[in-house]
Coordinates of C-alpha atoms in Angstrom, one line a residue:
Chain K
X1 CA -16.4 -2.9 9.2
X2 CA -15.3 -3.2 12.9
X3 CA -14.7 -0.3 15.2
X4 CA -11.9 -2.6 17.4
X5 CA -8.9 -0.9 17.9
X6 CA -5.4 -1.6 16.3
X7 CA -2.5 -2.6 18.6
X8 CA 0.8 -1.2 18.4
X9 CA 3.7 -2.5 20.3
X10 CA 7.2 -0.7 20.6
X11 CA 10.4 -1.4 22.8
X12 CA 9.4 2.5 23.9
X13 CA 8.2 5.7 23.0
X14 CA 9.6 5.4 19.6
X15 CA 6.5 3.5 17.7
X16 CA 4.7 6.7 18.7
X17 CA 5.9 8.0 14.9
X18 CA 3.8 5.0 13.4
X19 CA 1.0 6.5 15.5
X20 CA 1.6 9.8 14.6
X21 CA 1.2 8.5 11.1
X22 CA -1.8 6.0 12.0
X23 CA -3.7 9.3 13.2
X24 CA -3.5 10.8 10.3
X25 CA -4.0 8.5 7.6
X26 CA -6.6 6.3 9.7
X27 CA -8.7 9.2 11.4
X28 CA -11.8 6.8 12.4
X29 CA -9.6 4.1 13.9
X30 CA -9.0 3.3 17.6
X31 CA -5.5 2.7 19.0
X32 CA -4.3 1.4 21.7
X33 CA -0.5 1.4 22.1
X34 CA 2.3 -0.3 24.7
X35 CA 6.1 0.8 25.1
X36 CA 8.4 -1.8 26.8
X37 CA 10.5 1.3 28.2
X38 CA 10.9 -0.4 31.5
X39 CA 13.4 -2.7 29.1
X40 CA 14.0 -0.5 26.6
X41 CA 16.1 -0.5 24.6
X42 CA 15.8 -3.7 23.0
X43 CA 18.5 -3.6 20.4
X44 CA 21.5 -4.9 22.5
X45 CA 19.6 -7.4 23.8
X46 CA 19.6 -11.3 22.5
X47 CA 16.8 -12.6 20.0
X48 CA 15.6 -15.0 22.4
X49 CA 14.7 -12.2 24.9
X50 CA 13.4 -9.9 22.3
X51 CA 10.9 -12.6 21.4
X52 CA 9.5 -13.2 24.3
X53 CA 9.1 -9.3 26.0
X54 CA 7.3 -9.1 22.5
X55 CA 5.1 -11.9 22.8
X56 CA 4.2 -10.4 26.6
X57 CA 3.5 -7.1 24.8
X58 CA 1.7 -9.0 22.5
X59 CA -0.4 -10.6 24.5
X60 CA -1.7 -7.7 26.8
X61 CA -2.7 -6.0 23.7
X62 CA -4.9 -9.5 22.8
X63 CA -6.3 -9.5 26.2
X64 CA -7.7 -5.8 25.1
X65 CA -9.0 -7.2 22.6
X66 CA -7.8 -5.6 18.8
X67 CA -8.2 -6.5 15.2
X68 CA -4.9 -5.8 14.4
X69 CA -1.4 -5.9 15.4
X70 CA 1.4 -3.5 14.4
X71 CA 4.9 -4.6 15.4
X72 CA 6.0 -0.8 15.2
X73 CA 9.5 -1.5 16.6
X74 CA 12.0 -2.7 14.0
X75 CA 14.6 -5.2 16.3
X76 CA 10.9 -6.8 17.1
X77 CA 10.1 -6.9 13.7
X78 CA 13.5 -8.9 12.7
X79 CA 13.5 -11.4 15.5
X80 CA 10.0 -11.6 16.4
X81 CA 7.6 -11.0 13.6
X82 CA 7.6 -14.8 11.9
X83 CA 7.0 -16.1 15.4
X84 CA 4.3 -13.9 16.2
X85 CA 2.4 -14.1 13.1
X86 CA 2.5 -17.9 13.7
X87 CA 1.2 -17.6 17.1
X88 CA -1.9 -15.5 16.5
X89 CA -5.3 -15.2 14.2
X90 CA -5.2 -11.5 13.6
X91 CA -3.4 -9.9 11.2
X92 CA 0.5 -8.8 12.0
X93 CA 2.4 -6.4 10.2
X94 CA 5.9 -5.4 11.0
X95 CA 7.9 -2.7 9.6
X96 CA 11.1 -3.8 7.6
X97 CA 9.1 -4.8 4.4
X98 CA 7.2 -1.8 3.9
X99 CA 10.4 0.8 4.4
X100 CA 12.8 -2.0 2.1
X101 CA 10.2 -1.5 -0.7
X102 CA 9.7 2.3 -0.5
X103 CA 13.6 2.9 -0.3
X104 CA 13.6 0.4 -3.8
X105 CA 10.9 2.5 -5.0
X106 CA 12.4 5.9 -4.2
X107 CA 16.4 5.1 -5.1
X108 CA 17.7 5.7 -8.2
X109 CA 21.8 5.3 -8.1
X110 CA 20.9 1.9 -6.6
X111 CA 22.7 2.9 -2.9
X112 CA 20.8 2.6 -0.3
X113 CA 21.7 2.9 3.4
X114 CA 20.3 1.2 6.5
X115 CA 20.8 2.7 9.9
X116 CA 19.1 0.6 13.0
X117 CA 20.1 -0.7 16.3
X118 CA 22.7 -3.4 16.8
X119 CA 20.0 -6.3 17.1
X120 CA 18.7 -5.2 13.7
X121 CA 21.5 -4.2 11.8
X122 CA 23.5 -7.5 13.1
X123 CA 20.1 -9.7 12.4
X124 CA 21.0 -8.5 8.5
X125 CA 16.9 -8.5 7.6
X126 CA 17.2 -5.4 5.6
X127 CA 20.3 -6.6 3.6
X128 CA 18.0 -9.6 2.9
X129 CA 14.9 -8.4 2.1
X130 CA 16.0 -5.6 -0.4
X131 CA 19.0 -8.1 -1.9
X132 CA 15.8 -10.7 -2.6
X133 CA 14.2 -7.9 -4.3
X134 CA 17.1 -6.5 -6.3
X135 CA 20.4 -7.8 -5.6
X136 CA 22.3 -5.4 -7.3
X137 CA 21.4 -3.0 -5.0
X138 CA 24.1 -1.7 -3.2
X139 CA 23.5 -1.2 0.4
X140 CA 25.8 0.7 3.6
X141 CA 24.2 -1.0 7.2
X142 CA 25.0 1.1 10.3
X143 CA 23.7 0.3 13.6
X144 CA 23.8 3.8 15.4
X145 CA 23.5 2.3 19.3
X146 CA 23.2 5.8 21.1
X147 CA 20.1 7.4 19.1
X148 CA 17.7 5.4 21.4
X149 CA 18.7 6.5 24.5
X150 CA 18.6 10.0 23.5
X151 CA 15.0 10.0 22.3
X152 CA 14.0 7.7 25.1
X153 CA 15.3 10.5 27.7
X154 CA 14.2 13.2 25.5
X155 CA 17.1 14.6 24.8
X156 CA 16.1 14.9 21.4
X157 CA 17.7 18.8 20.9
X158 CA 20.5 19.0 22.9
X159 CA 23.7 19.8 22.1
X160 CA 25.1 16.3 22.8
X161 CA 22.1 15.0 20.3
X162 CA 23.8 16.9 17.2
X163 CA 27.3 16.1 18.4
X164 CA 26.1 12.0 18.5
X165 CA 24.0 11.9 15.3
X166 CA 27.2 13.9 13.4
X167 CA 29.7 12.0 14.6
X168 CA 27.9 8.1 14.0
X169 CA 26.2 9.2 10.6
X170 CA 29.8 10.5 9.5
X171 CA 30.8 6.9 7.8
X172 CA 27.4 7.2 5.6
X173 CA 27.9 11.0 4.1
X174 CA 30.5 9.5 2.1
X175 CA 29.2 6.7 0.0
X176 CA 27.1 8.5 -2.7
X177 CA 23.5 7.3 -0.8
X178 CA 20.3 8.6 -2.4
X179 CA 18.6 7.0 0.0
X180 CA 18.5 6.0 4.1
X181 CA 16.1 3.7 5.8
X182 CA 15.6 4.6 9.3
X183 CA 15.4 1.3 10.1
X184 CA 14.4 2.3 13.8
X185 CA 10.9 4.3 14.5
X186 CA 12.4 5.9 17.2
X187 CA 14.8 7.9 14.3
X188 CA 12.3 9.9 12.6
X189 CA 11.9 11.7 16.2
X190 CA 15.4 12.8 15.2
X191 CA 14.6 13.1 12.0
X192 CA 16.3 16.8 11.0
X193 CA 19.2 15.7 13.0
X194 CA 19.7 13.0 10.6
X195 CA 18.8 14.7 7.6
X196 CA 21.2 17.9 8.6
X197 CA 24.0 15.5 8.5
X198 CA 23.2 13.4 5.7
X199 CA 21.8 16.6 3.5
X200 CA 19.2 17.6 1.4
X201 CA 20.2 15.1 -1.3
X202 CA 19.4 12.3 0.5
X203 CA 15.8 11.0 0.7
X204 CA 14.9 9.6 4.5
X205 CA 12.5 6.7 4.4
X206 CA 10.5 6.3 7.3
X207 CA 9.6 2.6 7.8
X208 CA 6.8 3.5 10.5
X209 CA 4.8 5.5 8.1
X210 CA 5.4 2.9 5.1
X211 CA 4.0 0.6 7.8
X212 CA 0.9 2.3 8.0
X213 CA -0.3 2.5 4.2
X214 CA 0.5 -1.4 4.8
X215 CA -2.2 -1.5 7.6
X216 CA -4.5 0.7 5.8
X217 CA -4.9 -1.7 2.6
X218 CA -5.1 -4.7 5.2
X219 CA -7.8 -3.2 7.0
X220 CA -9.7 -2.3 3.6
X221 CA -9.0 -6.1 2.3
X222 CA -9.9 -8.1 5.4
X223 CA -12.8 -5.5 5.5
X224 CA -12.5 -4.6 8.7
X225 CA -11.9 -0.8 8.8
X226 CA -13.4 1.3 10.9
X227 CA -16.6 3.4 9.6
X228 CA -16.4 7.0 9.9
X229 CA -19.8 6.9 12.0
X230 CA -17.1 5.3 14.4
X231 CA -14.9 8.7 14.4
X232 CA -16.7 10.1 17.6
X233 CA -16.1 7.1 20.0
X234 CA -13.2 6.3 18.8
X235 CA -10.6 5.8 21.5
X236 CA -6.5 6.5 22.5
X237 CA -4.9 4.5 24.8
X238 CA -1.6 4.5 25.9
X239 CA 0.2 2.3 28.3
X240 CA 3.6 1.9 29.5
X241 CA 5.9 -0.6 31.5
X242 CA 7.8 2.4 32.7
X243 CA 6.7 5.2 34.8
X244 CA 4.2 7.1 33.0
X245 CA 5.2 10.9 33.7
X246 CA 8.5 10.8 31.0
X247 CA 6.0 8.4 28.4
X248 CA 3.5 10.9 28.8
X249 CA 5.5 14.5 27.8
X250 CA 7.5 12.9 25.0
X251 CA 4.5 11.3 23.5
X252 CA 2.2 14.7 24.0
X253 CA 5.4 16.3 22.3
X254 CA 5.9 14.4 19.5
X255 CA 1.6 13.6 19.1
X256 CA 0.8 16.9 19.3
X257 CA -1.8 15.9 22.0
X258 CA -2.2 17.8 25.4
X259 CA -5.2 15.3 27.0
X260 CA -3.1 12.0 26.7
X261 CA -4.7 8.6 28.1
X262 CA -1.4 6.9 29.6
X263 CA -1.3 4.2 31.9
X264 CA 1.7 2.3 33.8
X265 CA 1.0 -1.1 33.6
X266 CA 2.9 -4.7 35.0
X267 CA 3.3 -7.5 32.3
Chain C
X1 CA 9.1 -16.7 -2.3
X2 CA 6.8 -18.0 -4.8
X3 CA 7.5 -17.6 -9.0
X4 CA 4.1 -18.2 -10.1
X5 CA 2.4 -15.5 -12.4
X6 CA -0.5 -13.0 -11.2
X7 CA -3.4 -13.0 -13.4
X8 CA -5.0 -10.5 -13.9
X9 CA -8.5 -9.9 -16.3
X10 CA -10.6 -7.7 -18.0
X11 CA -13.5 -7.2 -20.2
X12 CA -10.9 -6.2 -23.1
X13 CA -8.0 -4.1 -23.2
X14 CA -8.8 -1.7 -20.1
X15 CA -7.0 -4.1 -17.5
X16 CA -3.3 -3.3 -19.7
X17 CA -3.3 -0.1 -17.9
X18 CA -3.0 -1.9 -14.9
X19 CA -0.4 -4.5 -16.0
X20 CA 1.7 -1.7 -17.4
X21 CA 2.1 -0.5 -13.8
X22 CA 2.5 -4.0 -12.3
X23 CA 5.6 -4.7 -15.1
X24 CA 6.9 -1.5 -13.9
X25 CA 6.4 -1.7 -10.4
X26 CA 6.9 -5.6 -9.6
X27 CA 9.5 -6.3 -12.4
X28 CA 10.5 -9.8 -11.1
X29 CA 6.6 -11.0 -11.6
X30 CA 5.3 -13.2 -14.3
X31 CA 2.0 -11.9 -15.6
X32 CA -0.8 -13.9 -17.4
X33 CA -3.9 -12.0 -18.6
X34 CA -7.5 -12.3 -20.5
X35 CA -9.3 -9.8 -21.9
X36 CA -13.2 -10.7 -22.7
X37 CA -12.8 -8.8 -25.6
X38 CA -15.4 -10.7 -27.5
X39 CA -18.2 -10.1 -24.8
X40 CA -16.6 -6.4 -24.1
X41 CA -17.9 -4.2 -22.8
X42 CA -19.4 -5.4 -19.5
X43 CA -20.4 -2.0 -18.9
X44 CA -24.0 -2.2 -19.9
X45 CA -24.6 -6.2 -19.6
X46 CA -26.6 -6.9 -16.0
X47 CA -25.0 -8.2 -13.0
X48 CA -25.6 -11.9 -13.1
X49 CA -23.8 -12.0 -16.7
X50 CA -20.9 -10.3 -15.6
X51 CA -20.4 -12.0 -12.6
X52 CA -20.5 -15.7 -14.8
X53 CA -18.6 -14.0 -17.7
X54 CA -15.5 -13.2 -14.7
X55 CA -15.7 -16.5 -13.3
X56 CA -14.9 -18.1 -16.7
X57 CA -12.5 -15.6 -17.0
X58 CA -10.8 -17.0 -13.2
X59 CA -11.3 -20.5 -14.5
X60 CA -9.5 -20.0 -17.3
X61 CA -6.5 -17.8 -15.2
X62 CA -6.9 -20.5 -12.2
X63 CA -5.9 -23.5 -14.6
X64 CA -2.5 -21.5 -15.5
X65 CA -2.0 -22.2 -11.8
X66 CA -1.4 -18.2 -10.6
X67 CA -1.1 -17.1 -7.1
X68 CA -2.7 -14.2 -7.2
X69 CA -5.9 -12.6 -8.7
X70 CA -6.1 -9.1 -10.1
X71 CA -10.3 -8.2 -11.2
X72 CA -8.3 -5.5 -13.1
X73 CA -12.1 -4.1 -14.3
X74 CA -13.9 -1.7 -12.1
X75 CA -17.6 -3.1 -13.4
X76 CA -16.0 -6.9 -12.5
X77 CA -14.8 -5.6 -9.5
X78 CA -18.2 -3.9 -8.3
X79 CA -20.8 -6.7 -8.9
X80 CA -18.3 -10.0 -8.7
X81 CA -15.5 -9.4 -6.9
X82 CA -17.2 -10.8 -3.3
X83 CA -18.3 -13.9 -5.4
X84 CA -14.9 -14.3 -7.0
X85 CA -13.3 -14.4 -3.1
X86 CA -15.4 -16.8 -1.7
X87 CA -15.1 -19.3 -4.3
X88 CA -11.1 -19.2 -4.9
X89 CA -8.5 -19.5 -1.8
X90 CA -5.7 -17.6 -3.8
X91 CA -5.4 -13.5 -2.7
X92 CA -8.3 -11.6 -4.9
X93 CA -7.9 -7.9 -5.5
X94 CA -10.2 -4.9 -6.8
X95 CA -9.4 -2.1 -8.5
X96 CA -12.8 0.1 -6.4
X97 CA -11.3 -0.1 -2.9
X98 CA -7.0 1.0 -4.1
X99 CA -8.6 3.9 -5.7
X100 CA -11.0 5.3 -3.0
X101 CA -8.2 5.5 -0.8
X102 CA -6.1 7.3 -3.2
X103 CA -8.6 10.1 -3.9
X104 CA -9.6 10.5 -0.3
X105 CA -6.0 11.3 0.5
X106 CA -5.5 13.9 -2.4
X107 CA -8.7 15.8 -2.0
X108 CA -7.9 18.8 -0.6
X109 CA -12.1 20.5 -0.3
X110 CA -13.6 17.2 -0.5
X111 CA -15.4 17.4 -3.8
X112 CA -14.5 13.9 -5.5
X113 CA -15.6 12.8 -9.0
X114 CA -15.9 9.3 -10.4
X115 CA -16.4 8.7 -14.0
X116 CA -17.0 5.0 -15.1
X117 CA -19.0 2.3 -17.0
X118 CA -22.9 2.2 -16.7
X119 CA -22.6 -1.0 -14.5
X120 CA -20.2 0.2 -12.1
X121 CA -21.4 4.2 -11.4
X122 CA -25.6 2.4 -11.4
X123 CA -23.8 0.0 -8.7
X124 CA -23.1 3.2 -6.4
X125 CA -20.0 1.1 -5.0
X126 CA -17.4 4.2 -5.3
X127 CA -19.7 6.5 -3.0
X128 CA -20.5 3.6 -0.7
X129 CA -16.6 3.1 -0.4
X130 CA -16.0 7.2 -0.1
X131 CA -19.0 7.9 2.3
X132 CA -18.0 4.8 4.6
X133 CA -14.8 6.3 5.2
X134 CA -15.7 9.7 5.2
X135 CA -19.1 10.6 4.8
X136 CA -18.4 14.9 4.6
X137 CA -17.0 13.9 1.3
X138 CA -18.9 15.5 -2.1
X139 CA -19.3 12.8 -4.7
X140 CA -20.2 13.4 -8.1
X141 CA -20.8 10.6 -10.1
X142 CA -20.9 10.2 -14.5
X143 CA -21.1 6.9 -16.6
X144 CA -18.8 7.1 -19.9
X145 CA -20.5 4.6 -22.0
X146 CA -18.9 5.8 -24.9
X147 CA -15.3 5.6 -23.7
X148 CA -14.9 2.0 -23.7
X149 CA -15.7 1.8 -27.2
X150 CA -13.6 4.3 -28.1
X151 CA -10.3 2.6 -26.4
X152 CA -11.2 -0.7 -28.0
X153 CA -11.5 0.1 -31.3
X154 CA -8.0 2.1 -30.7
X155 CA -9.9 5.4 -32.0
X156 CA -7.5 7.3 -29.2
X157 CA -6.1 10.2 -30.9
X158 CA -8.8 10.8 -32.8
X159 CA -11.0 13.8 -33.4
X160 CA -14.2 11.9 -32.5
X161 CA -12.6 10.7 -29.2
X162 CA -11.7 14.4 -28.3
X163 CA -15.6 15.4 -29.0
X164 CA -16.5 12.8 -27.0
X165 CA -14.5 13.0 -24.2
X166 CA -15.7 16.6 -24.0
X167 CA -18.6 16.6 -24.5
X168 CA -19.5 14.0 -21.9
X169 CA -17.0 15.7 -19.0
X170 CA -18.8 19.4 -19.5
X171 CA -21.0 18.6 -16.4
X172 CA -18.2 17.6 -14.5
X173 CA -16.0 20.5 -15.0
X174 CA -18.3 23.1 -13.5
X175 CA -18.1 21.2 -9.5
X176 CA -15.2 22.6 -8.7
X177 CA -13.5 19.1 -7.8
X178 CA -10.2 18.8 -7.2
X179 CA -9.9 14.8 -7.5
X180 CA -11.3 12.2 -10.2
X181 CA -11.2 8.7 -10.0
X182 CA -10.6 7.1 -13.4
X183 CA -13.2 4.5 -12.3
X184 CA -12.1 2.3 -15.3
X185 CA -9.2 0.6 -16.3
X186 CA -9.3 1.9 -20.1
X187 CA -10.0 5.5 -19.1
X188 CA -6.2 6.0 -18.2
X189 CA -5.5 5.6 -21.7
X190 CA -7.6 8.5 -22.5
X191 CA -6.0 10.3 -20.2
X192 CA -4.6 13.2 -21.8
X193 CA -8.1 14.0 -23.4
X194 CA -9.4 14.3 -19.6
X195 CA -6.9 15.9 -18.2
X196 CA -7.3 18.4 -20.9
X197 CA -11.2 19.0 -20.8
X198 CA -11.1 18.7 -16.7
X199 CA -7.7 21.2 -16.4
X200 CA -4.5 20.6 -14.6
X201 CA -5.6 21.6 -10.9
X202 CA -7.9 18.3 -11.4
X203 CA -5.7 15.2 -9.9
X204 CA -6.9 12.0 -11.8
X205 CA -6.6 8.8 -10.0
X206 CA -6.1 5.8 -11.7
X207 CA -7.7 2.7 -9.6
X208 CA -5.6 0.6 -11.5
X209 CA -1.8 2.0 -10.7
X210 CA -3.2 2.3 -7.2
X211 CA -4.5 -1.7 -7.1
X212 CA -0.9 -2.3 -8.3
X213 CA 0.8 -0.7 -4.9
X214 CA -1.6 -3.5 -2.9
X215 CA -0.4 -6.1 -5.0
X216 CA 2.7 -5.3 -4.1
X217 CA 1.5 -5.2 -0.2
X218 CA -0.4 -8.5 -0.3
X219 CA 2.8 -9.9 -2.0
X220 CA 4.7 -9.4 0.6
X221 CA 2.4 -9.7 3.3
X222 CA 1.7 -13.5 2.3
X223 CA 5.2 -14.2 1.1
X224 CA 5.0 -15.2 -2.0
X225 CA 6.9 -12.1 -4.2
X226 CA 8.9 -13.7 -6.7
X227 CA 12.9 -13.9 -5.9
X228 CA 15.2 -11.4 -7.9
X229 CA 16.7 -14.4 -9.9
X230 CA 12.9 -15.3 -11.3
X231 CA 13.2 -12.3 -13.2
X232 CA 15.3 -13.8 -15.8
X233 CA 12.6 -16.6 -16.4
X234 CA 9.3 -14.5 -16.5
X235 CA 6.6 -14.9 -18.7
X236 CA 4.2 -12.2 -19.7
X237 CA 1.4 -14.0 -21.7
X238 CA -2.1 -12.3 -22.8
X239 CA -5.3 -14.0 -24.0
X240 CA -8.1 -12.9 -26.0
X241 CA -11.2 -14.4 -26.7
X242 CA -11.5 -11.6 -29.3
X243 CA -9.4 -11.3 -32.6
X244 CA -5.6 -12.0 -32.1
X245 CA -4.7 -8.7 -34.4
X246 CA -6.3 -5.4 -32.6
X247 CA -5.9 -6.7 -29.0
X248 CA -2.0 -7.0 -30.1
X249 CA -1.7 -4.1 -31.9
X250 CA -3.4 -1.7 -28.6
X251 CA -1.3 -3.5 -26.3
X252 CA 2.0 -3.3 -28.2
X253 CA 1.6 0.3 -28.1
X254 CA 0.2 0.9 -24.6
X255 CA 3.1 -1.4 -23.0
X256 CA 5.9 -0.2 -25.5
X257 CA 6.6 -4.0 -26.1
X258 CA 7.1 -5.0 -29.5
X259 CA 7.4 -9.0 -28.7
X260 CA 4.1 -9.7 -27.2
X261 CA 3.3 -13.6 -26.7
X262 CA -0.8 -13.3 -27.4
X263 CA -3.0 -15.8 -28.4
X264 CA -7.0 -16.2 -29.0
X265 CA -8.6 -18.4 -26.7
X266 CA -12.6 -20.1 -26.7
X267 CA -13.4 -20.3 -23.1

């Protein structure tokens, strides 16, 4: 048992739907969360740069002292995760192995697409990790370089959302998928968008909320979950390299929180 | 990537339940398993014995060189499985801890039953486990000793079996619980029986399907799932320190495998 907080770590606000799921599933758990989104978003950007913003993120969230580390931003997760892992003594878990095995789990015609941004479609991690689990898979990679943005300036409902989301996703309605990773945890924020365009037939796989079951057996194996009798103090923190007023109404949105702890903070 | 079998034991035939699941789930796996079937069932045998009974069991799996341990026996798993992780540095997992966390996120009113062996509901491990995470949680507990028996001597379908599945469930069927944990691997082969005397709006967790899913997590997690292209070469190979003949015949018809490589073995 120990009541230390997890650490989640995201390019922006869009790791907020693993802590959407973390709240849930892990009610007696403290959380403490950062978003990059002064340099967000990170999925144009080279590895080498994307390594080293996440180690910085990485390391405030050591300084506060967790038990666990959640890389709950996917272009982290394919450039950065190995590195990390290396570089710490607390567990890390990143979110590209638990949404590959859920969309093997779920598919049954085999076809299974990916959607992502640039830096983790290009870094071809999903292609690999489900190909070494079941090469005969057939998979259909899209990076979809506009969805960040729009959830990062909360434009999440517009008009010009729809219009974006129809016109990328238009490639992937035609290839008989059964089943799409968003392979980005800012997606499932436009989650009907997606699925309106894709349809009903087509399962969505969240890799954020894979992610968490992941952390939840972790914490039970390494024993270190939380105890219920930790419920009452436990605590939600929320920090930000950007200014805090846009981090705060897009995450009390999507949270379904009014009495938000966020903080700007300078790495 | 690592193509070295998980072993997993049992006191006798319970722990196929859980191998059934891991052939289905992790199909590119090799599997070795013993069954004590000789010394079965552990049930009613004191601690110390079963916790030196399962280390001969590990020694035996260990010298197979596997890369992963499965205590696929809830009564193993309560009194030996902390001794069992200290003294080996390969991955060790229960089947108690998988199966708590399944039931707690079914339960709907909170009214959770456990039905096991004499060893493991007097070792009060599943409502330690429950009441840690959630302590609002209504736990009603009921040893089975005649169920093991029952599987073992592959007296399933018959009429005795149904008497004495309900005759020993009546006190659970009046609680008004909406979750119970099969809190032994052979009790998912009596199933049906339960389900029947308990009634369909009763969800029955089996620990064993569930310790499968964190296999599959700890697999990943440490990086040593077997490649696709291992799946050609895998071995499934079961030992019995019982008779060769009635440990094949129950698990021919539990796996629906007619070419099963078993063998007796003196530990």
């Amino acid at each position: 048992m120990d009541k230390k907080a997890i650490g989640f770590l995201d390019s922006g606000v869009g790791g907020l739907t693993v802590v959407k799921q973390a709240m849930k599933q892990l009610p007696n758990e403290s959380i403490y969360y950062i978003g990059d989104n002064a340099r967000c978003p990170y999925g144009p950007r080279p590895a080498h740069e994307v390594i080293a913003f996440t180690w910085e993120l990485t390391q405030f969230l050591l300084k506060k002292d967790i038990k666990l580390l959640v890389i709950a931003c996917n272009t982290a997760t394919a450039v950065a995760l190995e590195e990390i892992r290396q570089r710490v003594d607390i567990p890390v878990i990143g979110v590209i192995l638990p949404g590959s095995r859920a969309a093997i789990k779920n598919t049954d015609n085999g076809r299974i697409g990916v959607i992502g941004t640039e830096g983790t479609i290009k870094s071809g991690v999903y292609e690999q990790t489900l190909k070494a689990k079941d090469p005969t898979i057939q998979i259909a990679s899209l990076s979809c370089p506009d969805f960040v943005p729009l959830v990062e300036n909360n434009q999440i409902n517009s008009s010009i959302a729809k219009k974006i989301v129809y016109e990328t996703l238009q490639p992937m309605t035609k290839l008989n998928l059964d089943t799409l990773i968003l392979g980005c945890t800012h997606y499932p924020i436009l989650r009907h968008q997606i699925q309106n365009v894709m349809g009903e037939q087509v399962i969505l796989i969240d890799s954020g909320a894979e992610a968490v079951s992941e952390v939840s057996t972790l914490l039970d194996y390494y024993e270190i979950a939380a105890h219920y009798s930790h419920r009452q103090s436990r605590e939600y923190c929320f920090y930000t390299t950007g200014a805090k007023e846009p981090f705060f109404n897009i995450a009390k949105e999507w949270l379904e929180v009014n009495d938000l702890n966020v903080q700007e903070v300078r790495l």
